[in-house]
Structures are given as C-alpha cells and as structure tokens.
Coordinates of C-alpha atoms and ligand atoms in Angstrom, one line a residue:
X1 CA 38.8 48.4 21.1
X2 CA 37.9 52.2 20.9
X3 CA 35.8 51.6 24.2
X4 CA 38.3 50.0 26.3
X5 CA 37.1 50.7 29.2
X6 CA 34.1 48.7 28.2
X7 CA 36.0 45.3 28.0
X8 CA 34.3 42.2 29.5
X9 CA 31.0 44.2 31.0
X10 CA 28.8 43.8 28.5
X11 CA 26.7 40.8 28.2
X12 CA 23.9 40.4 25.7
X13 CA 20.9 39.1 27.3
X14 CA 18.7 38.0 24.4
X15 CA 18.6 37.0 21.1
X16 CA 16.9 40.1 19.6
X17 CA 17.5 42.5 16.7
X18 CA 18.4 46.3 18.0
X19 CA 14.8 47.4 16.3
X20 CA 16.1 50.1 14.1
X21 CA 12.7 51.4 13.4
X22 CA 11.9 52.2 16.6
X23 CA 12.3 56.1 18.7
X24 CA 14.6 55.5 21.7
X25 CA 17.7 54.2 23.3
X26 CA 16.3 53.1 27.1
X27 CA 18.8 52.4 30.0
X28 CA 16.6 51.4 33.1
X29 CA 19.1 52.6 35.8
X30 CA 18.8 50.5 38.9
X31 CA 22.3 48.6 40.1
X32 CA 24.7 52.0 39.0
X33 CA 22.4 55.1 40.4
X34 CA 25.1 57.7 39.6
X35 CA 26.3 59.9 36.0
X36 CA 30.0 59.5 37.1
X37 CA 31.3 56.5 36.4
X38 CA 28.7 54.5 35.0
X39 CA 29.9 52.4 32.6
X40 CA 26.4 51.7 31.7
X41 CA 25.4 55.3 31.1
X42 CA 28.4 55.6 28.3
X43 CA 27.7 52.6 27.1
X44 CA 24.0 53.6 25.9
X45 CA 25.0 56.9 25.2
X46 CA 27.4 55.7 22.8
X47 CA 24.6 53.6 21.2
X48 CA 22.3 56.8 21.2
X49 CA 25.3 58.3 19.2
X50 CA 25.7 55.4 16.6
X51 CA 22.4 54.3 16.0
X52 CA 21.6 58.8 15.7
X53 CA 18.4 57.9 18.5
X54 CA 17.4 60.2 21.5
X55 CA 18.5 58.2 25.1
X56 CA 16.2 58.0 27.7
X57 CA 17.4 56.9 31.1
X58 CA 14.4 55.6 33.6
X59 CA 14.4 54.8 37.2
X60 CA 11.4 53.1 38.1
X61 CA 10.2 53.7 41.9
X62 CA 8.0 51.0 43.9
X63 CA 6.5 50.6 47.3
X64 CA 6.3 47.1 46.6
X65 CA 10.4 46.1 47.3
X66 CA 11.6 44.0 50.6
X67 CA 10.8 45.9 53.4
X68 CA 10.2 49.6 51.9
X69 CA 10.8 51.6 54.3
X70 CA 11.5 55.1 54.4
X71 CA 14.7 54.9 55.9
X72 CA 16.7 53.5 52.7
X73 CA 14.3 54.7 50.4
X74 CA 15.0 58.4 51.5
X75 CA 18.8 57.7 51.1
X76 CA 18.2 56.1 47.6
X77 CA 15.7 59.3 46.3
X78 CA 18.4 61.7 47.8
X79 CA 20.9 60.4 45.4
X80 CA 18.0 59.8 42.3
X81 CA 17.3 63.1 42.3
X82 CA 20.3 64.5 42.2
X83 CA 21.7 61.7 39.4
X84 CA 18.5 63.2 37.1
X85 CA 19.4 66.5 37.5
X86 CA 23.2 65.5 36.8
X87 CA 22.6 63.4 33.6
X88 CA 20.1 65.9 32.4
X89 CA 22.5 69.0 32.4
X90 CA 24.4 66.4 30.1
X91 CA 21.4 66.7 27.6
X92 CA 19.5 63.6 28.4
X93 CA 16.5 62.9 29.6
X94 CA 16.2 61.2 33.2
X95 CA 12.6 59.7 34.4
X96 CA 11.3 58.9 38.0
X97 CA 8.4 56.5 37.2
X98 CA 6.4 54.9 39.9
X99 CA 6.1 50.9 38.5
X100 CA 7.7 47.9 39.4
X101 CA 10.8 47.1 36.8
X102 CA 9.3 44.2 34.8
X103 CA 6.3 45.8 34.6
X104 CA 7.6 49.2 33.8
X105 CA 10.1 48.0 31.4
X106 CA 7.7 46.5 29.2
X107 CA 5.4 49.2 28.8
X108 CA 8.6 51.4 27.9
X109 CA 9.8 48.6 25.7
X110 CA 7.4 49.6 22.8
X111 CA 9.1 52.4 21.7
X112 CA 12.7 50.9 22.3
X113 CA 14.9 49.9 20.3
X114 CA 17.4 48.8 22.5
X115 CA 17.3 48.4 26.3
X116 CA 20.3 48.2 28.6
X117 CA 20.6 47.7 32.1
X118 CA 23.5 47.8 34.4
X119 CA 24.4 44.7 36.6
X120 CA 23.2 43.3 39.9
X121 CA 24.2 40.2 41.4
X122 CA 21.5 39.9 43.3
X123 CA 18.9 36.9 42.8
X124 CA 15.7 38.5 42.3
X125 CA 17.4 41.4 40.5
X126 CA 18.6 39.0 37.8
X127 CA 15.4 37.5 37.2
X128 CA 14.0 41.2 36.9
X129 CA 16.3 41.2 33.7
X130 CA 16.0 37.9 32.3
X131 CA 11.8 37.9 32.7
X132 CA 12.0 41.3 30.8
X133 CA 14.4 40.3 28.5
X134 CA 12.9 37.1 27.3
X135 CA 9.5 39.2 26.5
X136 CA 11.3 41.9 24.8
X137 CA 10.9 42.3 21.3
X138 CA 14.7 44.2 21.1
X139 CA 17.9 43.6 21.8
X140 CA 18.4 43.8 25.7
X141 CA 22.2 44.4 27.3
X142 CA 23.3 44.2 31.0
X143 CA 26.7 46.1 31.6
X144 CA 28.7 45.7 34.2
X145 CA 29.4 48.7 36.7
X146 CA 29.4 47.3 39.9
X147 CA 33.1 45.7 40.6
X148 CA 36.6 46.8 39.6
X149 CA 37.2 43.0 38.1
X150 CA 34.0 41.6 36.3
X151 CA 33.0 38.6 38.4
X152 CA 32.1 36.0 36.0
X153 CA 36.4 37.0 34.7
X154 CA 37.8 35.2 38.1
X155 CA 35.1 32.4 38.1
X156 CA 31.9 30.3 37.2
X157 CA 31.6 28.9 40.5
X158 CA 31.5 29.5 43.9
X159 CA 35.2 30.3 45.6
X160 CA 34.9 29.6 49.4
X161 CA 37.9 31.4 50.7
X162 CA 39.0 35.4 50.0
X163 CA 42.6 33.6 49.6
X164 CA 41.8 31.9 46.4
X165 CA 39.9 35.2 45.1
X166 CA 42.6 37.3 45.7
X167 CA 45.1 35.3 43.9
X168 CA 42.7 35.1 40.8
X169 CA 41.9 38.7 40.8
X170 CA 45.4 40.2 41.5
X171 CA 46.8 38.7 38.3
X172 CA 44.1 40.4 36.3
X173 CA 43.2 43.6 38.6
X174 CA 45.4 46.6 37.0
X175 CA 43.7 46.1 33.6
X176 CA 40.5 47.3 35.0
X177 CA 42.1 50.3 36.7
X178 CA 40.7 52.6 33.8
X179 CA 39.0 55.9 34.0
X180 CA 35.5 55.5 32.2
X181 CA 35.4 58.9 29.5
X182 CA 31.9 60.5 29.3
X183 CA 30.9 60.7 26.4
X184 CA 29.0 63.5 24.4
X185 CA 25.6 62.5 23.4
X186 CA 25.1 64.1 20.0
X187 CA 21.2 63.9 20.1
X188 CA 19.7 65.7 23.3
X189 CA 16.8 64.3 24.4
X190 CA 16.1 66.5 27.3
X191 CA 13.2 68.6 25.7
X192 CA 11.3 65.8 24.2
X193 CA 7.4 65.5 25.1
X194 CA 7.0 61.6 26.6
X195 CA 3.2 61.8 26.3
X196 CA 2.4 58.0 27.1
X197 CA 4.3 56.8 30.6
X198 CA 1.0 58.0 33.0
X199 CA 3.6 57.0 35.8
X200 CA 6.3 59.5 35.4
X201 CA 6.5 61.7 38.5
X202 CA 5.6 65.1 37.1
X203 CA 8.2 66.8 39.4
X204 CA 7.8 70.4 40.4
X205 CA 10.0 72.3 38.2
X206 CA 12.5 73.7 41.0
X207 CA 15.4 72.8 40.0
X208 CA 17.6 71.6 42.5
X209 CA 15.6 71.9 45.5
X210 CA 16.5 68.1 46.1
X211 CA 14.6 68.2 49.8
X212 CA 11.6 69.3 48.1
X213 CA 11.9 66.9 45.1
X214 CA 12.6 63.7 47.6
X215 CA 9.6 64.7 50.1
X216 CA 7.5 64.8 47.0
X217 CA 8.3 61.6 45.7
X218 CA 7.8 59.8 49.2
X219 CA 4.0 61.3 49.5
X220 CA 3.4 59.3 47.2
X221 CA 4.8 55.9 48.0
X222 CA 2.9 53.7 50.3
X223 CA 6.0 52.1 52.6
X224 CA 6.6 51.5 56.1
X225 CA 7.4 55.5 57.6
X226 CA 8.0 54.1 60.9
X227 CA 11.6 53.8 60.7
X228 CA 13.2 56.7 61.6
X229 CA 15.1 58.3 58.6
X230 CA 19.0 59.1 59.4
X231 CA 19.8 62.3 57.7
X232 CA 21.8 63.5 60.5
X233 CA 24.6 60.6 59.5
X234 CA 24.1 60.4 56.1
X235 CA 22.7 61.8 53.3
X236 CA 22.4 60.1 50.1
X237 CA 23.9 61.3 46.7
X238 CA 26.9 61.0 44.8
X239 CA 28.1 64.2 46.0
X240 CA 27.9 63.1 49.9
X241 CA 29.9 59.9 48.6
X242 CA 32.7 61.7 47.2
X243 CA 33.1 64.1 50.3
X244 CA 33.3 60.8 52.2
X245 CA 36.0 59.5 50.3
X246 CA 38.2 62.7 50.6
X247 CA 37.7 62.9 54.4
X248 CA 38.8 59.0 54.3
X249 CA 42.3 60.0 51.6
X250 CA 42.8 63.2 53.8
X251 CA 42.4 62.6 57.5
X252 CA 41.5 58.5 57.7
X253 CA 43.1 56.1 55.3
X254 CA 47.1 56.5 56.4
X255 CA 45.8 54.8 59.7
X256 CA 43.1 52.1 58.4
X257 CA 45.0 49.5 58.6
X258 CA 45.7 49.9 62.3
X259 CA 42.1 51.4 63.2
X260 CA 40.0 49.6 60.9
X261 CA 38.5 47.1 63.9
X262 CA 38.5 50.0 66.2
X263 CA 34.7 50.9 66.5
X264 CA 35.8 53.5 69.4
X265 CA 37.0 55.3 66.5
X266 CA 36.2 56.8 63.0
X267 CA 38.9 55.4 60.8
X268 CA 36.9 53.4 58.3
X269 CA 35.3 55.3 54.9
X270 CA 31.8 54.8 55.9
X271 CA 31.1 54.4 52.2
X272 CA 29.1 51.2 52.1
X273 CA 25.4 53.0 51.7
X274 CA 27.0 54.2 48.7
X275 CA 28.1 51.7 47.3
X276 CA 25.3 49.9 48.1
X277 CA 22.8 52.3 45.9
X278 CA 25.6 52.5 43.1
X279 CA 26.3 56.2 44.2
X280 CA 29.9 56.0 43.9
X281 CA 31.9 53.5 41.4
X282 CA 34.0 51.3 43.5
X283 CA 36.8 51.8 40.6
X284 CA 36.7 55.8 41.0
X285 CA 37.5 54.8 44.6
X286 CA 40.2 53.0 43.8
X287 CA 41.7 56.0 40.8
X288 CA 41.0 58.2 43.5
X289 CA 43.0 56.8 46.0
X290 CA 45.9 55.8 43.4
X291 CA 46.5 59.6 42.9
X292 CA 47.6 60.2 46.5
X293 CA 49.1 56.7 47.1
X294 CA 51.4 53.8 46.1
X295 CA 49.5 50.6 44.9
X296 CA 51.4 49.3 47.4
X297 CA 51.0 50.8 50.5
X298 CA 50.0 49.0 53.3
X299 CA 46.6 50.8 53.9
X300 CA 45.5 51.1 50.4
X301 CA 46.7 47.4 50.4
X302 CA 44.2 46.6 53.7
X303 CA 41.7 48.8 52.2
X304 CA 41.6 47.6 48.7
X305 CA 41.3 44.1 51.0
X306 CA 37.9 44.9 51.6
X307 CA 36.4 47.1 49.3
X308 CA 37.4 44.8 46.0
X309 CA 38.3 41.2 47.4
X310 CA 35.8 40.7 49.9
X311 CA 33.3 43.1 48.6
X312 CA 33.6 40.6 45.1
X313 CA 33.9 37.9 46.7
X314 CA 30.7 38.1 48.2
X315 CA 29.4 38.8 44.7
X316 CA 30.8 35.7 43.7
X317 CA 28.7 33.8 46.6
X318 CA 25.5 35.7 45.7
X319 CA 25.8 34.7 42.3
X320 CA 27.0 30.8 42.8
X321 CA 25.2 29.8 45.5
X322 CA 21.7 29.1 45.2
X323 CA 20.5 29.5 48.9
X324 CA 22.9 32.7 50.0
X325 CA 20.6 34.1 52.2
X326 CA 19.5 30.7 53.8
X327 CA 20.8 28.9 56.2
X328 CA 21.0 26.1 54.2
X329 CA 23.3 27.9 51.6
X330 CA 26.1 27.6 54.9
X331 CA 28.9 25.3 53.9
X332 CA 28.5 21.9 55.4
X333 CA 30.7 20.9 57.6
X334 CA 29.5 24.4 59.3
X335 CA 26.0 23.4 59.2
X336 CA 26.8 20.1 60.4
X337 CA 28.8 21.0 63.4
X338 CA 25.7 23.8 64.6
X339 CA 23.3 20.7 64.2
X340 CA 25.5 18.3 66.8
X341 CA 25.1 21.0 69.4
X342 CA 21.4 22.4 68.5
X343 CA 20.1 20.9 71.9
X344 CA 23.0 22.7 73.9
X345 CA 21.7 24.9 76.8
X346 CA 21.2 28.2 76.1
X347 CA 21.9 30.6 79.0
X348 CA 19.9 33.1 77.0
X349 CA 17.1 32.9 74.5
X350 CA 15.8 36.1 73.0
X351 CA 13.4 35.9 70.3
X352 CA 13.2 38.9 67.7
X353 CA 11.4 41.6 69.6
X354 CA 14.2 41.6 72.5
X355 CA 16.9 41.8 70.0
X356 CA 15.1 44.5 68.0
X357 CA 14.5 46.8 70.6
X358 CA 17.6 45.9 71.8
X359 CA 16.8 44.6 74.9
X360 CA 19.3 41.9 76.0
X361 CA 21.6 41.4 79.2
X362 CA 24.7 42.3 77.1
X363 CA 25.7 46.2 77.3
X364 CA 28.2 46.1 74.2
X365 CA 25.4 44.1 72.1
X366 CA 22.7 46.4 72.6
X367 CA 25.1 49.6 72.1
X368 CA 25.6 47.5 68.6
X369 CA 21.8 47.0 67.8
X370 CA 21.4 50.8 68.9
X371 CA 24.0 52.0 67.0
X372 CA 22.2 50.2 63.8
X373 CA 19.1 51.7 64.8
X374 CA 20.2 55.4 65.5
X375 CA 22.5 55.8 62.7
X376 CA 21.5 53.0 59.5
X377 CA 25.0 51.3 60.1
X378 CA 27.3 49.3 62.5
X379 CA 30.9 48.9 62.4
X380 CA 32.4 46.2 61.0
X381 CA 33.8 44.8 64.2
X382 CA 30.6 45.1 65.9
X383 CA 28.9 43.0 62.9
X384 CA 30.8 40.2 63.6
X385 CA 29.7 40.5 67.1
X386 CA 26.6 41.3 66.6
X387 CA 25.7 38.1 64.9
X388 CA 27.6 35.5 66.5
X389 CA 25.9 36.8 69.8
X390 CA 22.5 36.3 68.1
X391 CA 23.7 32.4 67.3
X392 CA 24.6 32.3 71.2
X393 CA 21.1 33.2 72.2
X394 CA 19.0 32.0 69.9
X395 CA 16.9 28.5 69.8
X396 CA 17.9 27.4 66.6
X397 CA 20.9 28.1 64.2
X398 CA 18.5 28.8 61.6
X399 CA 16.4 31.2 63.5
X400 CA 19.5 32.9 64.4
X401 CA 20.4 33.0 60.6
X402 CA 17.0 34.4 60.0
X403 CA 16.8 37.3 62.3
X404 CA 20.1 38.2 61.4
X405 CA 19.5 38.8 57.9
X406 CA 16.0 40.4 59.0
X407 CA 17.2 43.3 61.2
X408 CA 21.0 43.9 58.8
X409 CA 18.1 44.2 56.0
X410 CA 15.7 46.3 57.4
X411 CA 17.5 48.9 59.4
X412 CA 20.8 49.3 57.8
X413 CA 21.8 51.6 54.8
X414 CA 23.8 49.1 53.3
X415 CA 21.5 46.3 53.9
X416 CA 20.1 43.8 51.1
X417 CA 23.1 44.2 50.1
X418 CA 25.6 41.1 48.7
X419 CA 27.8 42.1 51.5
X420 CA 25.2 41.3 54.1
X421 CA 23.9 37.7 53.2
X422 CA 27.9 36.7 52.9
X423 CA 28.9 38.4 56.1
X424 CA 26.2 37.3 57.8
X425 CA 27.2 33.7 56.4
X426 CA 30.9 34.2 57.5
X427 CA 29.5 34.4 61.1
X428 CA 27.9 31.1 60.7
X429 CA 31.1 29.4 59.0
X430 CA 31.4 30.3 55.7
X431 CA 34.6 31.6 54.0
X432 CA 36.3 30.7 57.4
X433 CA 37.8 27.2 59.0
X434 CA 37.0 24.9 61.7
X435 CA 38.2 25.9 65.4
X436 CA 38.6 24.3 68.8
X437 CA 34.8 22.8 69.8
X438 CA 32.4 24.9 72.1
X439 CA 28.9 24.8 73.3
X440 CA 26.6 25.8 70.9
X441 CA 28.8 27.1 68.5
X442 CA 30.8 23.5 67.8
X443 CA 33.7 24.5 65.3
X444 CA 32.4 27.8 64.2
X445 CA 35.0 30.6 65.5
X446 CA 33.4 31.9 68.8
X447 CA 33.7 36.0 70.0
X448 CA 33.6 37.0 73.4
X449 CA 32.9 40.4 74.6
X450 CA 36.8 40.1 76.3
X451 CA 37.6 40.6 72.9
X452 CA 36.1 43.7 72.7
X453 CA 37.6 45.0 75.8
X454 CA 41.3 43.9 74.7
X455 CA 41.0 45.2 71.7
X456 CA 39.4 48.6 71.6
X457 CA 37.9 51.0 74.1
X458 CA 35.0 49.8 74.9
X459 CA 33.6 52.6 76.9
X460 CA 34.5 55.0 74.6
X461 CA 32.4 53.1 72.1
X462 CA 29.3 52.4 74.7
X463 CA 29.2 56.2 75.8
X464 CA 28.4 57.2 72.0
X465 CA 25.4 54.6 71.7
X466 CA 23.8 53.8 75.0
Ligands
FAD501 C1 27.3 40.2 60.2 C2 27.8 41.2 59.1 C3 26.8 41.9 58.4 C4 27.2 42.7 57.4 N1 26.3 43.4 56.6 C5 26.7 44.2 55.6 C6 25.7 44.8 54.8 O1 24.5 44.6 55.0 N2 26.1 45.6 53.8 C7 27.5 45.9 53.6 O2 27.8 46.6 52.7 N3 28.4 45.3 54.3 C8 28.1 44.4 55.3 N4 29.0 43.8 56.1 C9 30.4 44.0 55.7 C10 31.1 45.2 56.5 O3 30.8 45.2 57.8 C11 30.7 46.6 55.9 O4 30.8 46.6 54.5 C12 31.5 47.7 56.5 O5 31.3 47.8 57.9 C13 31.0 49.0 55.9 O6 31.7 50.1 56.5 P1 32.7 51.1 55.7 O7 32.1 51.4 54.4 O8 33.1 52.1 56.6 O9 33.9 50.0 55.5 P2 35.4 50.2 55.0 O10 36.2 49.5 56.0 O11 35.7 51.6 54.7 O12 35.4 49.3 53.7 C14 35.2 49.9 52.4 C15 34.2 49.1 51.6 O13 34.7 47.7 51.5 C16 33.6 46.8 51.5 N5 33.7 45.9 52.7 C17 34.3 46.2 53.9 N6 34.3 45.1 54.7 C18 33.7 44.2 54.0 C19 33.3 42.8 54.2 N7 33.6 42.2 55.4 N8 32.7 42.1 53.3 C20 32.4 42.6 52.1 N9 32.7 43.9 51.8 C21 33.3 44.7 52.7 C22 32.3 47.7 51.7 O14 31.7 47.9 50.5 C23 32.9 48.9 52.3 O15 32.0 50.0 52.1 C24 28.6 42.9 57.1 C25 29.6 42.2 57.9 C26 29.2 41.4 58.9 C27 30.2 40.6 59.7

C-alpha cells in the first residue's frame, strides 16, 4: 500500500457515497489536536488531493463539556491555536468554531463530501461520531492516531492483565514504528471565503500572538474560571511537548527506570497533558527516542512499559468495558471482597470538601492533593496513594470510586483521560491480583505511608508542596 503508514487506522463509519458533487474535504479535529504526526490530517489531505477538493480542518469549541473549566481548556486552546496556525502555513484552512460536535458537524456536513475524524476511545466521544455519522448524507471515516498498535489489532474484548497485552502487542509492535510523511496538499484552501459557519471565531488577524488569540477565545466561553490556570508548569502546544520530550532523551530517560516512582524527584517525561489533548503522537515519541537508544535498553524498555502497554491497555478497558468509570465496571472478585468489609470501622471519614481542599490528618496525602491543585498533575506514585487513601477514609467503596474520578477529572491536565478511569480502577482491584485480607480494603493491595518513607524522600517531596 502506497500509504503504509496508514495500515489498519482507518475505519469506515457509514455506509455512504463520498458525494462527489459537493465543495469540501472536512476533518473535524478533536482526539489528534496537532499537524505533526497526525495520521488523520494526511489521511484527508490525501483525499483533498485525489478527489482535486479544498480541505477544511474544524475544531469545534464548547462550554458545554464535563466540567469546563478554564484550567484544561486554557491548556487545550494554547495548543489549538498554535496547530491552526501550523496547518495553515501548510496551505489549509484551520476553523475555531464555537458548537458542540454533533451539532456542528452537521451544519458543516452540507457542503461535505467526505468527513473524517480521528479516534477516541472514549464513550461519549464515540457516540459523538456514530450519531453524526448515521445522519450524514456522505461517507464518514474515523482514523486512528492515538496508539502506536491500533487497539481493536490486539483484541475485541477486554484483556484484564498488562501481561497478556504486552505479549499480544510485542509480536505486532515494530510494524507500526513508521514515520507518518506529510503530505503536500495540491489545492490550498487557505484563502477561501467560508461565508455560512456564523460560529467561526473571527480571530484578530495577529498572527502568532498565541496569548492574545487564547484570551480571546476564552471571553467568550461560559466555563467554570475558578480554577486556577497552571501556566507556570505547563503550557500547552505541540511545541512545549516536544521540548519535554528532549529534556526527558537528554537529561531524564537513562535514569527512569530507577527514578520513575521517585516523586522527590523529576525523572519522569511529564508528557501526559500532551498526550492527553493529542499534542504529541505517542509513535513520534517512540521514533524519537529510537534515534538516541537501543529498542532494548532497559529504560526505553520501562518507559515504552507505560507510555504504549499500559497507556493501551487502558484504551482497551475504556473501549470493552461498559461501566469503566463506575464502580460497578471493577472486576468482581474486587467488588466483592470491598462489599464483605463495607461496614469495617473507619478511623477517618472525609467526605469531598475535606479531600478537595485538602484538609485531611495525612501530611503526605494532602501534599498529593496540593500538588494536583497547584500544578494540574501528580506523580504517578503519589496516584496510587492518593486513591487508595480515599478508599481508606471514605464511607462507601463506591463513594470513594466516585470522588476519585471527580477531583483526577476536574483538576488535572491529563484528566478525562482513558488513563484515569483505569488507574483509578487499578486502585480498586482491577488489572491487579488478590492479596493477604485487611480491614476495609479485604484483598485489594493496601499502601501505607511507610511506603513512602522507604522508598523515596519524603521530605524532600513535602517541602515542594506543603
Ligand atoms: C489513581 C491514578 C489516576 C491516574 N490518572 C491519570 C489521568 O487522569 N491521566 C493520565 O494520563 N494518567 C493517569 N494515571 C496514570 C499515570 O499516573 C500518569 O499517566 C503519569 O503519572 C503521567 O506522568 P508522566 O507523563 O510524567 O509519565 P511517564 O512516566 O513519563 O510516562 C509516559 C506516559 O506513559 C503513560 N503512562 C504512564 N503511566 C501510566 C499508567 N499507569 N497507566 C496508563 N498510562 C500510563 C502516560 O501517557 C504518560 O504520559 C493515573 C494513575 C493512577 C494510579
């Protein structure tokens, strides 16, 4: 195939003609937000090129999403407008349009004659696509850009240990090591007059003032501005991703496998907000890191650990498993063994407020829950903490499940992310195995603060936070 690097992402998602007759190629950009790397971008460019039609690419903007709040969304429009301004200096047109995507996609679909979308394996993203595909009147495609190895390639169902995955998706993995080409797009549509979507954002014509672009954009959206936003640890964009990943190749990566669950220290890549937005392509991680390092090595072997069996496997669970962020999606005999000790005494009950404001007796768990607050992420070892504490302390299982995914969703980066609901699930059982009985926690694997202290330097770690 001449676009090899297309190979098992795309998926046809209705049974519609590609309506020759009508103006544009339309990719509604919302799992992939980057130019680099987008296998979804190439793809429709390539149609724009075959089919000789202008591309339009369109990010629709709402205040109506899970918890808007300006937080993620300043994150998200850092990196937007920089992707516009990106793909436009390729010669295509890029539109901001406040509407929600079914909505949006519709009214665009009139003068489409072929819509694609890149892939999410979230639930309410994929009914986004199939309601607007099924009231299409053209041929709709969803391409994949969001894993190294396709999920649906390893399995149809759910796979409920990273063990199993990663024997699957080594066999297979190399093949999808490929650089994805950009492509020329031999019709420009940059300078064409789009008279009838009223809810374009008319941008100020300043080029790359991105501040200026972003504050403008969030006038006009009606979300929660409480939060405080966290430019001074990160700012969105694909081009504060890829200075991430060089600091991780150059100065981080030859020790992650021995730092990695060291929150004391700054050895991980801190790239999860951007792969959570689609600002950088997990497989230009991966090229990235293959031109300084053996395939082999035993960081890039613990790294690759995370960021393409765990991170896919929690696809997988998002997309096979009904109820992922319930706590009745938790496997059963986890469920089961949390029930036979529901009426365990609690030492501590906090309800949601305590835990928000981080008000609890535990010094390390508050410097966690501050750390979330201050900065928009926690470490990885402090997760795990984080929630099993909120199991410890809370009246019910289920409530515990609840506020867990409430605050990871609301004040992280990288929240409503797969990664979240199947982390957050691994706390409570999932992906893991029975251990010796406790209180409360029955055969779910327990943490204990002297855990911290054995491991890491815990001061270190509370002076930066508290
Ligand atoms: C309770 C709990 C909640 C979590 N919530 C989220 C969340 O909302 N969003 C999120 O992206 N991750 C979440 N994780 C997973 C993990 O903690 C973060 O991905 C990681 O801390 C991100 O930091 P990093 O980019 O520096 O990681 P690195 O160690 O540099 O890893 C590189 C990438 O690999 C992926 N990755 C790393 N660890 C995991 C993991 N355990 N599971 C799946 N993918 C992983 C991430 O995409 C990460 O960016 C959660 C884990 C737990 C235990």
């Amino acid at each position: 195939m001449m676009l090899d690097f297309l190979e098992y992402r795309i998926k046809k998602l209705n049974n519609k003609e590609i309506n020759i007759n009508k103006k544009f190629i339309i990719y509604v950009m919302e799992a992939s937000q980057r130019e680099d790397y987008n296998h979804a971008l190439e793809f429709s460019i390539y149609q724009s090129n075959i089919l000789k039609k202008p591309l339009l690419v369109i990010f629709f903007v709402t205040d109506k999403f899970k918890y808007s709040n300006i937080r993620y969304y300043k994150f998200m429009l850092e990196g937007i407008v920089k992707t516009k301004y990106e793909i436009e200096s390729r010669g295509v047109k890029f539109l901001i349009v406040k509407d929600t995507f079914v909505n949006g996609t519709l009214n665009l679909s009139k003068d489409a004659a072929l819509i694609v979308f890149d892939k999410n394996y979230l639930r309410t993203q994929r009914i986004w696509r199939k309601k607007v595909s099924e009231l299409l009147d053209c041929a709709s495609f969803e391409i994949e850009s969001d894993v190294v190895v396709p999920v649906e390639l390893i399995s149809n169902n759910l796979i409920p240990y990273a063990y199993i995955y990663r024997q699957k998706l080594e066999k297979i993995r190399d093949i999808f090591l490929k650089k994805v080409p950009k492509l020329e797009p031999k019709i420009k549509s940059i300078d064409i007059k789009i008279p009838n979507y009223q809810n374009a954002f008319e941008l100020p014509s300043l080029n790359n003032n991105f501040n200026i672009l972003v504050s403008y954009i969030l006038n006009e959206l009606n979300i929660d501005k409480s939060l405080s936003t966290v430019e001074k640890y990160y700012i969105g964009g694909s081009d504060e991703a890829y200075k991430k990943l060089n600091d991780f190749i150059n100065n981080k990566l030859f020790r992650y496998k021995e730092f990695r669950s060291h929150p004391d220290k700054d050895y991980t890549s801190n790239l999860s907000p951007y792969l959570h937005f689609g600002q950088i392509s997990p497989i230009k991680i991966v090229m990235e890191i293959l031109k300084y390092y053996e395939i082999n090595d035993d960081n890039v072997k613990s790294f690759f650990n995370e960021l393409i069996i765990w991170r896919e496997l929690a696809r997988n669970y998002v997309l096979f498993n009904e109820f992922y962020n319930q706590y009745e999606g938790l496997p059963l005999w986890a469920k089961n063994t949390l029930y036979e000790h529901i009426n365990d005494k609690r030492e501590y009950i906090y309800d949601l407020k305590d835990l928000e404001e981080a008000n609890t007796h535990d010094i390390y768990w508050n410097a966690a829950q501050k750390e979330m607050l201050l900065t928009g992420k926690m470490h990885n070892y402090m997760r795990m903490y984080w929630a099993k504490k909120i199991i410890e302390w809370s009246k019910s299982p289920k409530q515990a499940f609840d506020i867990a995914c409430y605050l990871n969703d609301k004040y992280l980066l990288d929240g409503r992310d797969a990664n979240g609901y199947a982390g957050i699930s691994w706390c409570f059982g999932a992906f893991d195995r029975p251990f010796k009985e406790r209180n409360i926690f029955g055969k779910i694997r327990y943490m204990s603060d002297k855990a911290l202290k054995n491991k890491f330097d815990i001061q270190k770690y509370l002076d930066k936070y508290l």
